[in-house]
Amino acid sequence: QVQLVESGGGLVQAGDSLRLSCTASGRILFVATMGWFRQAPGKEREFVAVINVNVDSTDYADSVKGRFTISRDDTKTTIFLQMNSLKVEDTAIYYCAARLPLRSDLATSARNFTFWGQGTQVTVSS
C-alpha cells in the first residue's frame, strides 16, 4: 500500500499563490506517476496535473496551464503543486494521487490512479 498525505491548503484571495505538498510513504518503490485532482462542491473530481517523477514529464488541465506547476523533490517521494494567479473557480478540495508501481504513462483520468490522499481544501475568495 501507498499512503499519501497532502498539506498546504488554505484561504487566499484571487490573484494570490499557494503551494500544495504531497508526501508518499509505504510501498513507494517503483511508483512513477503521481498527480493532483480537485473536486468542487456539486462537481465531479477533475484532473489538474500529473508528473512522472523519474523523467519529470508533466501534463496539465487546460484550465490551469500557465498558472500551476507540478514538481517533485530529490527523493521523489514528495510532489508539489505551485498555484499562481489563483481564481475563485480554483476553489476545491485538492487530492494527491499515485498510480500503481511501474505505471509510467501520464494518465489524466482518476480511474487510472489507485492511491489517494485525504485531500486539502483550497478556497479562493474574490
Short mmCIF file of C-alpha atoms in Angstrom, two decimals:
data_model
loop_
_atom_site.label_atom_id
_atom_site.label_comp_id
_atom_site.label_asym_id
_atom_site.label_seq_id
_atom_site.Cartn_x
_atom_site.Cartn_y
_atom_site.Cartn_z
CA GLN A 1 0.00 0.00 0.00
CA VAL A 2 0.98 3.60 -0.59
CA GLN A 3 -0.03 6.35 1.79
CA LEU A 4 -0.34 9.93 0.58
CA VAL A 5 -0.59 12.99 2.80
CA GLU A 6 -1.36 16.43 1.40
CA SER A 7 -0.67 19.77 3.02
CA GLY A 8 -0.61 23.45 2.15
CA GLY A 9 -4.23 24.26 1.50
CA GLY A 10 -5.88 27.37 2.86
CA LEU A 11 -7.89 30.51 2.24
CA VAL A 12 -6.42 33.06 -0.16
CA GLN A 13 -7.63 35.93 -2.30
CA ALA A 14 -7.94 35.89 -6.06
CA GLY A 15 -4.57 36.53 -7.65
CA ASP A 16 -2.62 35.04 -4.74
CA SER A 17 -0.36 31.99 -4.81
CA LEU A 18 -0.38 28.77 -2.82
CA ARG A 19 1.82 25.68 -2.83
CA LEU A 20 0.49 22.24 -2.05
CA SER A 21 2.68 19.31 -0.99
CA CYS A 22 2.05 15.59 -1.07
CA THR A 23 4.33 13.09 0.63
CA ALA A 24 4.18 9.40 -0.22
CA SER A 25 5.12 6.59 2.14
CA GLY A 26 4.76 2.85 2.33
CA ARG A 27 5.43 0.64 -0.66
CA ILE A 28 6.56 3.51 -2.87
CA LEU A 29 9.38 1.75 -4.68
CA PHE A 30 8.76 1.94 -8.43
CA VAL A 31 5.87 4.38 -8.09
CA ALA A 32 6.49 6.54 -11.14
CA THR A 33 3.37 8.61 -11.75
CA MET A 34 1.70 10.95 -9.31
CA GLY A 35 -0.83 13.65 -9.82
CA TRP A 36 -3.26 16.21 -8.48
CA PHE A 37 -7.02 16.21 -8.86
CA ARG A 38 -9.64 18.53 -7.42
CA GLN A 39 -13.31 18.40 -6.60
CA ALA A 40 -15.54 21.42 -6.13
CA PRO A 41 -18.91 21.18 -4.36
CA GLY A 42 -21.50 19.57 -6.57
CA LYS A 43 -18.98 18.71 -9.26
CA GLU A 44 -17.10 15.62 -10.29
CA ARG A 45 -13.46 15.12 -9.43
CA GLU A 46 -11.31 16.57 -12.21
CA PHE A 47 -7.72 16.24 -13.34
CA VAL A 48 -5.34 19.09 -12.54
CA ALA A 49 -1.75 17.95 -13.18
CA VAL A 50 0.39 14.82 -13.42
CA ILE A 51 4.11 14.07 -13.26
CA ASN A 52 6.37 11.13 -13.96
CA VAL A 53 8.83 11.52 -11.09
CA ASN A 54 11.60 9.62 -12.89
CA VAL A 55 11.78 11.66 -16.10
CA ASP A 56 9.94 14.81 -14.93
CA SER A 57 7.46 14.71 -17.77
CA THR A 58 4.27 16.59 -16.92
CA ASP A 59 0.78 17.32 -18.17
CA TYR A 60 -1.83 19.86 -17.11
CA ALA A 61 -5.51 20.53 -17.44
CA ASP A 62 -6.16 23.39 -19.86
CA SER A 63 -7.79 25.39 -17.07
CA VAL A 64 -4.53 25.58 -15.09
CA LYS A 65 -1.87 25.68 -17.81
CA GLY A 66 0.45 28.63 -17.34
CA ARG A 67 -0.68 29.15 -13.74
CA PHE A 68 0.04 25.85 -11.97
CA THR A 69 3.31 23.92 -11.87
CA ILE A 70 3.77 20.36 -10.68
CA SER A 71 7.19 19.25 -9.47
CA ARG A 72 8.89 16.77 -7.17
CA ASP A 73 11.69 16.78 -4.64
CA ASP A 74 15.03 14.99 -4.97
CA THR A 75 13.82 11.96 -3.03
CA LYS A 76 10.93 11.54 -5.49
CA THR A 77 8.61 10.88 -2.55
CA THR A 78 7.11 14.36 -2.37
CA ILE A 79 5.37 16.25 -5.13
CA PHE A 80 4.30 19.86 -5.15
CA LEU A 81 1.65 21.92 -6.88
CA GLN A 82 2.60 25.58 -7.16
CA MET A 83 -0.57 27.53 -7.86
CA ASN A 84 -0.23 31.12 -9.05
CA SER A 85 -2.79 33.68 -10.14
CA LEU A 86 -5.49 31.78 -8.29
CA LYS A 87 -9.09 32.30 -9.35
CA VAL A 88 -12.33 31.86 -7.45
CA GLU A 89 -13.11 28.88 -9.69
CA ASP A 90 -9.99 27.11 -8.39
CA THR A 91 -11.79 26.63 -5.08
CA ALA A 92 -11.99 22.90 -4.37
CA ILE A 93 -10.64 20.06 -2.32
CA TYR A 94 -7.33 19.08 -3.88
CA TYR A 95 -6.34 15.42 -3.84
CA CYS A 96 -2.96 13.84 -4.41
CA ALA A 97 -2.97 10.52 -6.23
CA ALA A 98 -0.49 7.85 -7.30
CA ARG A 99 -0.65 5.11 -9.90
CA LEU A 100 0.36 1.54 -9.28
CA PRO A 101 4.12 0.96 -9.38
CA LEU A 102 5.65 0.76 -12.86
CA ARG A 103 2.68 2.55 -14.47
CA SER A 104 4.65 5.39 -16.03
CA ASP A 105 2.36 6.96 -18.62
CA LEU A 106 0.85 10.34 -17.81
CA ALA A 107 -2.72 9.29 -17.18
CA THR A 108 -5.25 12.05 -16.62
CA SER A 109 -8.28 10.02 -15.61
CA ALA A 110 -8.97 9.44 -11.94
CA ARG A 111 -9.77 5.80 -12.60
CA ASN A 112 -6.13 5.19 -13.56
CA PHE A 113 -4.92 6.17 -10.10
CA THR A 114 -5.02 3.64 -7.28
CA PHE A 115 -3.84 5.51 -4.21
CA TRP A 116 -5.38 8.73 -2.90
CA GLY A 117 -4.72 11.22 -0.14
CA GLN A 118 -7.36 12.64 2.16
CA GLY A 119 -7.48 15.97 0.36
CA THR A 120 -6.71 19.55 1.33
CA GLN A 121 -9.12 22.45 0.99
CA VAL A 122 -8.22 25.41 -1.19
CA THR A 123 -10.57 28.38 -1.01
CA VAL A 124 -10.08 31.43 -3.20
CA SER A 125 -12.11 34.50 -2.33
CA SER A 126 -12.89 37.39 -4.66
#
